[in-house]
Amino acid sequence: MNNRLLTSRVLRVEPLTTTVFTLEMETDQPVSVQPGQFMMVEVPGHFLLRPFAPISCEGRRITFAIQRVGEGTEILAGLEPHTPLMLRGPLGRGFPAVEGPLVLIGGGVGVAPLLAVASQLEDHSGPVRAFLGFNRAADVILREEFERAGVETTICTMDGSLGYRGNPVAAATAEVPSGWTAFACGPQPLLQAVKGKFARVYVSLESHMGCGWGVCNACRVDRPEGRGTLKICEDGPVFDAEEVELK
Amino acid sequence: MSDLTTELCGLKLSSPLLTASGCAGYGQEFFQVVDSRCLGAFVTKSATLHPRDGNEGCRVAETPAGMLNSIGLANPGIERVMAEELDNLQGRNLPIILSIAGFSPEEYASCIRIAEAHGGFDMYELNLSCPNVGDHGLALASTPEGIRTIMSQVRGLTRRPLLVKLKPEVADIALIARTAQDCGADGLVCCNTYTGMRIDIARGRPVMAKCIGGFSGPAVFPMAVKNVFLVSQAVSIPVVGVGGIASARDVVEMMMAGASAVQIGAAALRQPEVFMKIHRDLEALLAKLRVERIQDIIGRVHRHD
Ligand SMILES: Cc1cc2nc3c(=O)[nH]c(=O)nc-3n(C[C@H](O)[C@H](O)[C@H](O)COP(=O)(O)OP(=O)(O)OC[C@H]3O[C@@H](n4cnc5c(N)ncnc54)[C@H](O)[C@@H]3O)c2cc1C
Ligand SMILES: Cc1cc2nc3c(=O)[nH]c(=O)nc-3n(C[C@H](O)[C@H](O)[C@H](O)COP(=O)(O)O)c2cc1C
Ligand code: FES
């Protein structure tokens, strides 16, 4: 069974940039999260748990890369070691197992689940490249980790202060044949831009979540041509880009 | 060991703990984590005559000690609920309470006709009080006339017990409750969500796409206790207490206020394991209070008026 309640404690919180930090937790029991799957993480003093996709997960150790965007993430950024936190998961469907050439396209903190993918590709049957986009050089995160995973990594910045100037979809489409498979995670415009550019495109979607495990119906995404809706937490968060409307 | 059985409209419940509509879906995901032996009955997500996608945009928001939701009655429609979704609930030796909602008395009537044709459940909960649809929400539970109109259309369609789920923000909830009783309701569910709103101050915009949503969770508990107290005083039919329950203590308090059973919504959506915890804690708490049968505490507070 997947949807498990885990007790955990904070091992460390470390800043990566001025707004992004890593949160490393130790759980009471081993947990196995597939790349792209997520965990619901308790925010002390808040009612709803928040969804985050880990960058790594080994045995009882689980690490997230988190951007401070509001009240909840602000609190997580200030946690002291040993703070107990409730975790729930692993939840949802992650990136599928694919064969052949693969391109990872991430924007901002959206590179996080792609690092989990990159780290599990030792025996992959084709070339793998990563295009990671940020606003500026000071925002770049996890570059060494992607390289250590053996993935040829291209950094893109919107202001050109590091690497390719422009967004990572433009860089990837310029350098990678369209017959490859693409995994993408990041802001909605990035996901829209990558849809249709490669033979198969899988996108990881975000939504405000109530439960995270399929009962509250908060996390709606529409299927194309009025074919109804799906739940991001249960049917995703990773979807074949052709199966969902990217608004 | 204390006796946790209770009774609702002639149905024996092995536990006073029920799911709240919309907070446990139709059971598929829920029973992967919750032991059905902790429950007295399962209340389904409200079904409507036609399938609904629900509202667009952000549909939940955080609040101090609670949450807002504006799901907008997303559900697969009564036909599919009856044909497909109830499967997950049957065979568990657990009474099933089918929640239905509509946009007119005729829609409630159509839902009941379809449900009667399928069968496979024990009781109805009429959600007359969803705050998240239409301009002002389903307001049928706002006035005695609204209650009378709907009950006159549906009461004759079924012999199954009918629970009416009340709206908390009304001028005189005791009057609404009495009207429902007079029109043939077998029990009342008190109450649906309150209403609330949050604003994203960084963007100066409402957090939720629909601005206003249903407010629930521990923050509403005292208001729910008050409403159950007022309603149970006004009627002789059983009242199911709902709103903010998150502990065994809350269950005891709600039952002392007059509830024959309780529903747990937001707290279970946050952490479904609370059903097991509350069930365990309840036995210990009743022992401490020297209560042998939980039924004995129902409405205890009224006997001290
Ligand atoms: C499957 C999944 C995986 C995710 N993985 C990561 C991750 O690895 N790292 C990371 O930093 N973030 C991730 N997120 C986004 C993260 O959940 C939100 O940023 C977080 O919940 C915001 O909480 P808050 O209380 O700080 O924000 P709030 O104060 O509630 O809101 C601040 C701002 O963030 C927006 N926001 C709030 N919740 C979400 C949400 N769930 N999704 C998108 N936007 C939101 C609000 O609209 C608002 O503009 C993920 C989201 C999902 C659905
Ligand atoms: C996400 C969510 C969805 C809900 N959907 C319904 C619904 O479909 N029908 C209904 O009658 N009540 C619905 N409710 C209201 C609950 O059943 C319950 O009355 C209310 O949340 C108060 O209880 P609580 O504080 O324990 O959550 C919903 C509540 C939430 C939080
Ligand atoms: S967040 Fe509750 S159903 Fe997806």
XYZ file of C-alpha atoms and ligand atoms in Angstrom:
640
model
C 0.000 0.000 0.000
C 1.277 3.448 -0.904
C -0.592 6.071 1.040
C 1.177 5.693 4.372
C 1.403 8.002 7.348
C 5.032 8.378 8.386
C 6.482 10.137 11.357
C 9.733 11.858 10.639
C 12.103 14.417 12.032
C 14.114 17.165 10.448
C 17.789 16.355 9.930
C 18.766 19.644 8.330
C 17.569 22.664 6.394
C 20.132 24.209 4.064
C 19.799 27.183 1.755
C 20.616 26.574 -1.925
C 19.834 30.141 -3.045
C 18.154 33.116 -1.384
C 14.715 31.544 -1.928
C 15.305 27.807 -2.336
C 16.432 25.427 0.400
C 16.775 21.696 0.932
C 14.821 19.971 3.686
C 16.292 16.655 4.713
C 14.138 14.354 6.826
C 14.558 11.013 8.544
C 11.451 8.814 8.545
C 10.489 6.153 11.090
C 10.378 3.485 8.406
C 11.960 3.085 4.974
C 10.013 4.747 2.189
C 10.391 4.301 -1.537
C 9.264 7.205 -3.717
C 9.350 6.830 -7.499
C 10.690 9.873 -9.359
C 7.810 12.321 -9.863
C 5.716 10.892 -7.044
C 5.171 13.243 -4.125
C 4.763 13.362 -0.362
C 2.352 15.479 1.678
C 4.415 17.318 4.293
C 3.027 18.729 7.534
C 3.602 22.429 8.175
C 3.724 23.026 11.955
C 0.802 25.173 13.038
C -1.031 24.777 9.736
C -3.991 22.551 9.009
C -3.351 21.345 5.461
C -0.261 19.402 4.483
C 1.686 20.616 1.417
C 2.758 18.513 -1.586
C 6.441 18.208 -2.505
C 8.268 15.850 -4.869
C 11.533 14.635 -3.301
C 14.882 15.045 -5.036
C 16.175 11.910 -3.356
C 14.993 9.145 -1.139
C 17.269 6.467 0.293
C 16.098 4.113 3.007
C 14.778 6.327 5.786
C 16.259 9.534 4.437
C 14.214 11.790 2.201
C 15.244 15.169 0.806
C 13.179 17.932 -0.774
C 14.216 21.089 -2.613
C 11.672 23.741 -1.700
C 11.077 27.300 -2.815
C 9.769 29.844 -0.350
C 6.572 31.160 -1.924
C 4.206 31.692 0.999
C 3.369 31.053 4.624
C 3.806 27.293 4.607
C 7.111 27.115 2.781
C 8.387 30.015 4.907
C 7.751 27.955 8.041
C 9.459 24.890 6.570
C 12.492 27.045 5.740
C 12.871 27.949 9.400
C 12.599 24.441 10.907
C 15.186 23.373 13.451
C 16.807 19.918 13.397
C 14.843 17.261 15.341
C 11.459 18.940 14.704
C 8.941 16.107 14.259
C 6.817 16.267 11.099
C 4.083 14.080 9.720
C 4.601 12.875 6.154
C 2.129 11.039 3.953
C 3.009 9.058 0.875
C 4.402 8.161 -1.530
C 1.470 9.489 -3.531
C 0.419 9.718 -7.162
C 2.001 8.429 -10.337
C 5.524 9.482 -11.172
C 7.414 9.530 -14.467
C 7.007 6.316 -16.492
C 9.839 3.900 -17.261
C 10.872 4.696 -20.836
C 13.454 3.327 -23.264
C 15.661 5.269 -25.659
C 16.824 8.880 -25.756
C 15.411 11.092 -23.022
C 15.486 14.836 -22.392
C 14.719 16.353 -18.977
C 13.417 19.925 -19.100
C 12.965 21.810 -15.849
C 12.267 25.362 -14.783
C 13.142 26.781 -11.363
C 12.384 24.511 -8.444
C 10.656 22.269 -11.031
C 14.063 20.700 -11.629
C 13.624 18.891 -8.267
C 11.711 15.767 -9.382
C 13.842 15.596 -12.537
C 16.908 15.108 -10.355
C 15.205 12.062 -8.874
C 14.729 10.796 -12.444
C 18.352 11.552 -13.386
C 19.653 9.709 -10.332
C 17.925 6.483 -11.326
C 19.088 6.200 -14.923
C 22.358 4.223 -14.554
C 21.236 1.455 -16.906
C 19.210 3.663 -19.227
C 19.110 2.405 -22.799
C 19.886 5.689 -24.569
C 21.377 9.153 -24.241
C 19.994 11.478 -21.571
C 20.285 15.259 -21.507
C 18.999 17.831 -19.045
C 18.052 21.460 -19.749
C 17.553 23.399 -16.548
C 16.143 26.909 -16.711
C 16.425 29.725 -14.165
C 15.948 33.479 -14.160
C 19.593 34.264 -13.468
C 22.874 32.647 -12.431
C 22.189 33.248 -8.722
C 19.041 31.101 -8.937
C 20.727 28.006 -10.326
C 20.247 24.919 -8.141
C 21.277 21.260 -8.209
C 23.570 21.567 -11.252
C 26.380 19.462 -9.735
C 23.879 16.819 -8.655
C 22.624 16.400 -12.235
C 26.194 16.180 -13.499
C 27.131 13.702 -10.789
C 24.247 11.548 -11.954
C 26.042 11.344 -15.295
C 23.584 13.458 -17.249
C 24.860 16.001 -19.784
C 23.385 19.177 -18.317
C 22.761 22.530 -19.999
C 22.010 25.487 -17.742
C 19.779 28.179 -19.224
C 19.160 31.618 -17.758
C 16.637 34.158 -18.933
C 19.094 37.055 -18.482
C 22.005 35.131 -20.014
C 24.111 35.441 -16.853
C 25.000 31.754 -17.110
C 24.903 29.206 -19.935
C 22.319 29.360 -22.704
C 20.402 32.645 -22.833
C 16.674 31.966 -22.887
C 14.287 29.327 -21.722
C 15.167 25.634 -21.476
C 12.485 24.559 -23.970
C 14.051 26.723 -26.679
C 17.489 25.304 -25.829
C 16.245 21.720 -25.819
C 14.351 22.000 -29.106
C 17.443 23.563 -30.722
C 19.783 20.820 -29.570
C 17.769 17.630 -29.225
C 16.009 15.700 -32.047
C 12.227 15.828 -31.835
C 12.038 12.018 -31.792
C 13.216 11.927 -28.164
C 11.001 11.500 -25.125
C 10.735 14.563 -22.863
C 10.015 14.789 -19.112
C 9.120 18.327 -18.026
C 8.428 20.065 -14.734
C 8.140 23.767 -14.041
C 5.839 26.734 -14.499
C 2.745 26.287 -16.683
C 4.152 28.318 -19.656
C 7.144 25.975 -19.783
C 4.870 22.940 -19.881
C 2.723 24.523 -22.609
C 5.821 25.310 -24.646
C 7.178 21.771 -24.482
C 3.898 20.068 -25.404
C 4.047 18.769 -28.984
C 7.758 19.481 -29.400
C 8.917 15.895 -28.812
C 7.661 12.456 -29.803
C 6.320 11.856 -26.304
C 6.053 14.481 -23.587
C 5.318 13.800 -19.918
C 4.583 16.772 -17.671
C 4.375 17.052 -13.886
C 1.472 19.309 -12.848
C 0.888 21.362 -9.716
C -2.268 22.284 -7.882
C -3.408 23.380 -4.487
C -4.225 20.172 -2.687
C -6.561 19.358 0.158
C -5.905 15.711 0.903
C -3.287 14.631 -1.656
C -4.689 11.089 -1.705
C -7.798 11.291 -3.870
C -10.814 11.984 -1.646
C -11.450 15.743 -1.640
C -11.430 16.546 -5.347
C -9.480 19.800 -4.928
C -6.876 19.086 -7.590
C -8.805 19.188 -10.843
C -7.177 19.107 -14.269
C -9.256 18.988 -17.456
C -8.923 16.378 -20.166
C -8.905 17.676 -23.751
C -12.115 18.165 -25.747
C -14.442 18.208 -22.769
C -13.700 14.598 -21.881
C -14.091 15.331 -18.177
C -11.526 15.879 -15.466
C -8.735 14.036 -13.685
C -7.300 14.355 -10.190
C -3.719 15.581 -10.143
C -2.928 13.837 -6.862
C -4.173 10.435 -7.920
C -4.115 10.259 -11.736
C -0.901 12.360 -11.821
C 0.964 14.516 -10.956
C 2.800 13.231 -14.054
C 0.634 13.028 -17.183
C 1.157 12.371 -20.857
C 0.903 15.982 -22.114
C -1.703 14.899 -24.698
C -4.023 13.670 -21.939
C -4.463 17.030 -20.181
C -5.375 20.634 -20.982
C -2.495 22.918 -20.022
C -4.202 26.226 -19.248
C -15.038 -1.830 27.805
C -17.586 0.833 26.897
C -20.351 0.149 24.423
C -19.942 2.385 21.367
C -23.080 1.309 19.545
C -25.640 3.912 18.727
C -28.787 4.150 16.647
C -29.807 6.287 13.723
C -33.343 6.177 12.296
C -33.819 2.554 13.294
C -30.399 1.491 12.043
C -27.969 0.039 14.586
C -24.498 1.567 14.205
C -21.507 -0.233 15.716
C -19.708 3.097 16.163
C -20.886 6.719 16.352
C -18.179 7.761 13.852
C -19.319 8.472 10.287
C -17.531 9.920 7.299
C -18.634 13.409 6.181
C -19.854 13.809 2.632
C -17.089 14.900 0.275
C -14.265 14.030 2.647
C -13.961 10.313 1.926
C -15.009 10.114 -1.734
C -16.803 6.846 -2.487
C -14.478 4.719 -0.372
C -11.950 3.485 -2.911
C -8.951 5.414 -1.572
C -10.386 5.743 1.924
C -10.496 2.051 2.778
C -6.861 1.621 1.806
C -6.056 3.502 4.999
C -9.077 3.295 7.296
C -10.255 0.173 9.102
C -13.991 -0.006 8.398
C -14.608 -1.476 11.857
C -14.059 1.995 13.349
C -16.988 3.392 11.382
C -20.704 3.336 12.068
C -21.660 4.208 8.475
C -20.182 5.658 5.310
C -21.599 8.879 3.853
C -20.807 9.303 0.149
C -19.724 12.424 -1.712
C -22.915 14.189 -2.847
C -24.148 12.941 -6.202
C -26.110 15.142 -8.602
C -28.403 14.214 -11.472
C -25.772 15.104 -14.088
C -21.995 14.612 -13.878
C -20.206 17.756 -12.696
C -16.601 18.871 -13.100
C -16.988 21.405 -10.290
C -15.493 24.862 -10.072
C -12.470 26.111 -12.015
C -9.175 27.196 -10.489
C -8.028 26.905 -6.904
C -10.544 24.904 -4.883
C -9.023 24.762 -1.375
C -7.317 27.204 0.959
C -5.647 27.083 4.338
C -7.180 28.913 7.328
C -6.110 29.012 10.973
C -7.212 25.626 12.375
C -9.199 24.740 9.313
C -9.731 25.057 5.608
C -11.914 26.524 2.900
C -13.187 24.501 -0.028
C -15.012 25.442 -3.185
C -15.078 22.109 -4.958
C -18.498 22.858 -6.485
C -19.994 19.378 -6.171
C -17.654 17.656 -8.616
C -19.050 14.130 -9.001
C -19.636 11.528 -11.715
C -23.448 11.874 -11.607
C -25.990 9.674 -9.864
C -26.133 6.985 -12.595
C -22.413 6.268 -12.442
C -22.312 6.570 -8.681
C -24.998 3.901 -8.395
C -23.577 1.670 -11.141
C -19.864 1.935 -10.361
C -18.899 3.780 -7.218
C -21.026 2.018 -4.607
C -19.118 -1.225 -5.328
C -16.251 -0.055 -3.131
C -18.628 0.327 -0.213
C -20.657 -2.818 -0.409
C -19.663 -6.064 1.306
C -18.052 -4.243 4.219
C -20.863 -4.817 6.638
C -21.171 -1.052 6.858
C -24.372 0.943 6.377
C -24.176 3.253 3.365
C -25.702 6.720 3.438
C -26.146 8.135 -0.046
C -25.749 11.902 -0.198
C -27.576 13.628 -3.025
C -27.682 17.245 -4.143
C -29.556 19.108 -6.840
C -30.383 22.488 -8.281
C -34.153 22.141 -8.118
C -36.656 19.976 -6.242
C -37.148 18.025 -9.498
C -33.466 17.127 -9.622
C -33.573 15.722 -6.102
C -36.634 13.730 -7.088
C -34.934 12.366 -10.222
C -31.858 11.355 -8.219
C -34.004 9.501 -5.723
C -35.900 7.664 -8.480
C -32.613 6.532 -10.036
C -31.150 5.547 -6.673
C -34.297 3.589 -5.761
C -34.089 1.685 -9.054
C -30.523 0.588 -8.244
C -30.735 0.043 -4.480
C -27.730 -1.159 -2.505
C -27.657 1.502 0.234
C -29.434 2.179 3.506
C -30.334 5.815 3.886
C -30.329 9.196 2.152
C -28.654 12.395 3.188
C -30.165 15.337 1.321
C -27.497 17.985 0.898
C -29.723 21.072 0.765
C -26.919 23.301 1.809
C -23.810 23.304 -0.385
C -22.366 26.836 -0.322
C -20.267 26.303 -3.452
C -22.671 26.244 -6.364
C -24.808 28.837 -8.100
C -24.643 32.491 -7.084
C -25.405 32.029 -3.420
C -25.073 28.306 -3.090
C -27.886 25.829 -2.717
C -30.194 27.828 -0.546
C -33.000 25.306 -0.206
C -32.180 24.858 3.469
C -32.272 28.612 4.123
C -35.994 29.004 4.587
C -38.878 26.893 5.864
C -40.556 27.304 2.442
C -37.493 25.860 0.717
C -37.528 22.838 3.017
C -41.270 22.338 2.500
C -40.993 22.547 -1.298
C -38.286 19.974 -1.551
C -39.645 17.575 1.054
C -43.085 17.567 -0.568
C -41.476 16.394 -3.823
C -39.211 13.704 -2.423
C -40.711 12.283 0.759
C -43.193 10.042 -1.059
C -40.546 8.538 -3.357
C -38.782 6.334 -0.846
C -39.301 4.322 2.302
C -35.627 4.598 3.166
C -34.833 7.024 5.971
C -34.154 10.590 4.820
C -31.629 12.737 6.638
C -31.696 16.456 5.869
C -28.336 18.215 6.025
C -28.821 21.723 7.366
C -27.157 24.963 6.470
C -25.591 26.613 9.526
C -25.827 30.258 8.498
C -29.577 30.842 8.676
C -31.762 33.204 10.662
C -33.339 30.556 12.891
C -31.877 27.064 12.637
C -34.333 25.607 15.155
C -37.227 26.700 12.941
C -35.644 25.101 9.866
C -35.017 21.920 11.842
C -38.618 21.709 13.065
C -39.893 22.328 9.531
C -37.782 19.449 8.204
C -39.119 17.198 10.953
C -42.728 18.212 10.223
C -42.184 17.475 6.524
C -41.129 13.908 7.245
C -37.344 14.027 7.681
C -36.197 11.010 9.721
C -33.083 12.728 10.984
C -30.978 15.861 10.621
C -27.325 16.395 9.865
C -26.043 19.510 11.545
C -24.331 21.128 9.745
C -22.741 21.769 6.393
C -19.805 24.176 6.082
C -19.833 27.800 7.167
C -18.633 30.363 4.596
C -15.340 32.183 4.451
C -12.798 33.845 2.201
C -9.016 34.361 2.046
C -6.981 36.880 0.076
C -3.510 36.348 -1.385
C -1.926 39.599 -0.180
C 1.075 39.326 -2.481
C -1.232 39.438 -5.501
C -4.159 41.309 -3.966
C -6.524 38.628 -5.234
C -8.859 36.102 -3.624
C -7.046 32.816 -2.970
C -9.904 30.795 -4.354
C -11.209 31.294 -7.873
C -14.793 31.518 -6.553
C -13.713 33.958 -3.792
C -15.972 32.471 -1.122
C -15.859 28.866 0.009
C -17.095 26.472 2.651
C -15.265 26.801 5.957
C -14.664 23.698 8.072
C -12.179 21.998 10.367
C -11.420 22.433 14.096
C -12.018 26.206 13.927
C -15.774 25.705 13.435
C -16.229 23.196 16.272
C -17.820 25.563 18.850
C -20.285 26.842 16.258
C -21.196 23.281 15.324
C -21.712 22.329 18.985
C -24.003 25.329 19.407
C -26.046 24.407 16.340
C -26.405 20.775 17.419
C -27.460 21.995 20.864
C -30.128 24.313 19.397
C -31.387 21.821 16.832
C -31.574 18.784 19.099
C -33.544 20.855 21.583
C -36.063 21.737 18.877
C -36.764 18.277 17.431
C -37.403 14.705 18.508
C -35.741 13.025 15.486
C -32.038 12.090 15.756
C -29.354 14.652 14.942
C -25.958 13.816 13.458
C -23.325 16.293 14.623
C -20.685 17.516 12.190
C -18.199 20.356 12.147
C -14.635 20.480 13.361
C -14.498 17.142 15.141
C -10.899 15.997 15.512
C -10.653 14.054 18.793
C -12.519 11.660 21.084
C -13.171 14.574 23.392
C -14.891 16.429 20.553
C -17.093 13.376 19.882
C -18.200 13.200 23.507
C -18.889 16.937 23.570
C -20.907 16.798 20.349
C -22.966 13.865 21.622
C -23.592 15.573 24.957
C -24.868 18.543 22.927
C -27.466 16.227 21.418
C -25.894 14.256 18.552
C -26.749 10.568 18.141
C -23.726 10.099 15.897
C -21.032 12.314 14.396
C -19.322 12.868 11.070
C -15.654 13.690 10.618
C -14.688 15.647 7.496
C -11.698 17.950 7.273
C -9.748 16.236 10.053
C -9.990 12.933 8.185
C -9.065 14.445 4.862
C -5.943 15.777 6.557
C -5.218 12.519 8.359
C -7.637 9.618 7.751
C -6.007 7.620 10.556
C -7.891 9.872 13.025
C -10.812 7.473 12.679
C -8.747 4.678 14.260
C -7.254 7.006 16.848
C -10.586 8.506 17.889
C -12.169 5.061 18.072
C -9.376 3.874 20.403
C -9.343 7.044 22.482
C -13.127 7.048 22.810
C -13.155 3.755 24.705
C -10.520 5.025 27.135
C -12.241 8.380 27.570
C -15.639 6.844 28.260
C -14.071 4.514 30.807
C -12.532 7.517 32.508
C -15.888 9.309 32.519
C -17.486 6.089 33.852
C -19.831 5.897 30.887
C -20.804 2.342 30.002
C -22.938 3.038 26.943
C -22.151 5.962 24.706
C -25.885 6.280 23.968
C -26.352 7.394 27.561
C -24.535 10.666 26.961
C -26.630 11.765 23.955
C -28.138 15.142 24.853
C -26.867 14.965 28.443
C -26.403 18.717 28.534
C -30.135 19.269 27.954
C -30.925 17.383 31.120
C -29.077 20.072 33.082
C -30.949 23.026 31.617
C 2.904 17.187 -6.926
C 3.547 18.480 -6.479
C 4.901 18.507 -6.229
C 5.505 19.702 -5.803
N 6.847 19.695 -5.567
C 7.458 20.822 -5.164
C 8.866 20.823 -4.896
O 9.575 19.826 -5.047
N 9.421 22.000 -4.470
C 8.670 23.140 -4.284
O 9.228 24.157 -3.873
N 7.355 23.154 -4.521
C 6.716 22.032 -4.964
N 5.352 22.052 -5.196
C 4.595 23.291 -4.951
C 4.342 23.442 -3.444
O 3.438 22.452 -3.012
C 3.753 24.828 -3.120
O 4.656 25.814 -3.512
C 3.477 24.982 -1.619
O 2.416 24.137 -1.245
C 3.143 26.404 -1.264
O 2.819 26.459 0.100
P 2.757 27.868 0.863
O 1.957 27.674 2.095
O 4.131 28.404 1.037
O 2.008 28.749 -0.199
P 0.729 29.665 -0.016
O 1.004 30.706 1.026
O -0.456 28.801 0.156
O 0.682 30.322 -1.460
C 1.772 31.076 -1.991
C 1.730 31.037 -3.505
O 1.968 29.689 -3.969
C 0.880 29.220 -4.740
N 0.660 27.801 -4.356
C 0.242 27.350 -3.152
N 0.131 26.005 -3.134
C 0.499 25.593 -4.347
C 0.597 24.304 -4.953
N 0.288 23.183 -4.311
N 1.017 24.239 -6.224
C 1.331 25.364 -6.892
N 1.254 26.600 -6.380
C 0.841 26.722 -5.129
C -0.273 30.108 -4.369
O -1.213 30.220 -5.408
C 0.373 31.416 -4.080
O 0.623 32.150 -5.255
C 4.729 20.873 -5.625
C 3.360 20.845 -5.873
C 2.762 19.665 -6.292
C 1.288 19.643 -6.544
C -13.410 19.177 0.515
C -14.797 19.118 1.068
C -15.855 18.679 0.255
C -17.149 18.615 0.763
N -18.152 18.152 -0.044
C -19.414 18.028 0.458
C -20.468 17.468 -0.330
O -20.286 17.056 -1.480
N -21.696 17.369 0.234
C -21.961 17.770 1.521
O -23.079 17.629 1.983
N -20.981 18.304 2.287
C -19.707 18.429 1.791
N -18.718 18.950 2.593
C -19.037 19.369 3.978
C -18.696 18.281 4.986
O -19.439 17.100 4.744
C -18.948 18.754 6.418
O -20.319 19.049 6.577
C -18.159 19.996 6.783
O -16.880 19.957 6.190
C -18.006 20.205 8.300
O -17.314 19.132 8.905
P -15.736 19.140 9.230
O -15.443 20.377 9.990
O -15.485 17.877 9.998
O -15.040 19.137 7.897
C -17.406 19.021 2.101
C -16.352 19.462 2.906
C -15.058 19.511 2.421
C -13.949 19.977 3.323
S -5.936 16.823 -3.354
Fe -7.691 15.827 -2.589
S -8.349 14.739 -4.341
Fe -6.449 15.535 -4.992
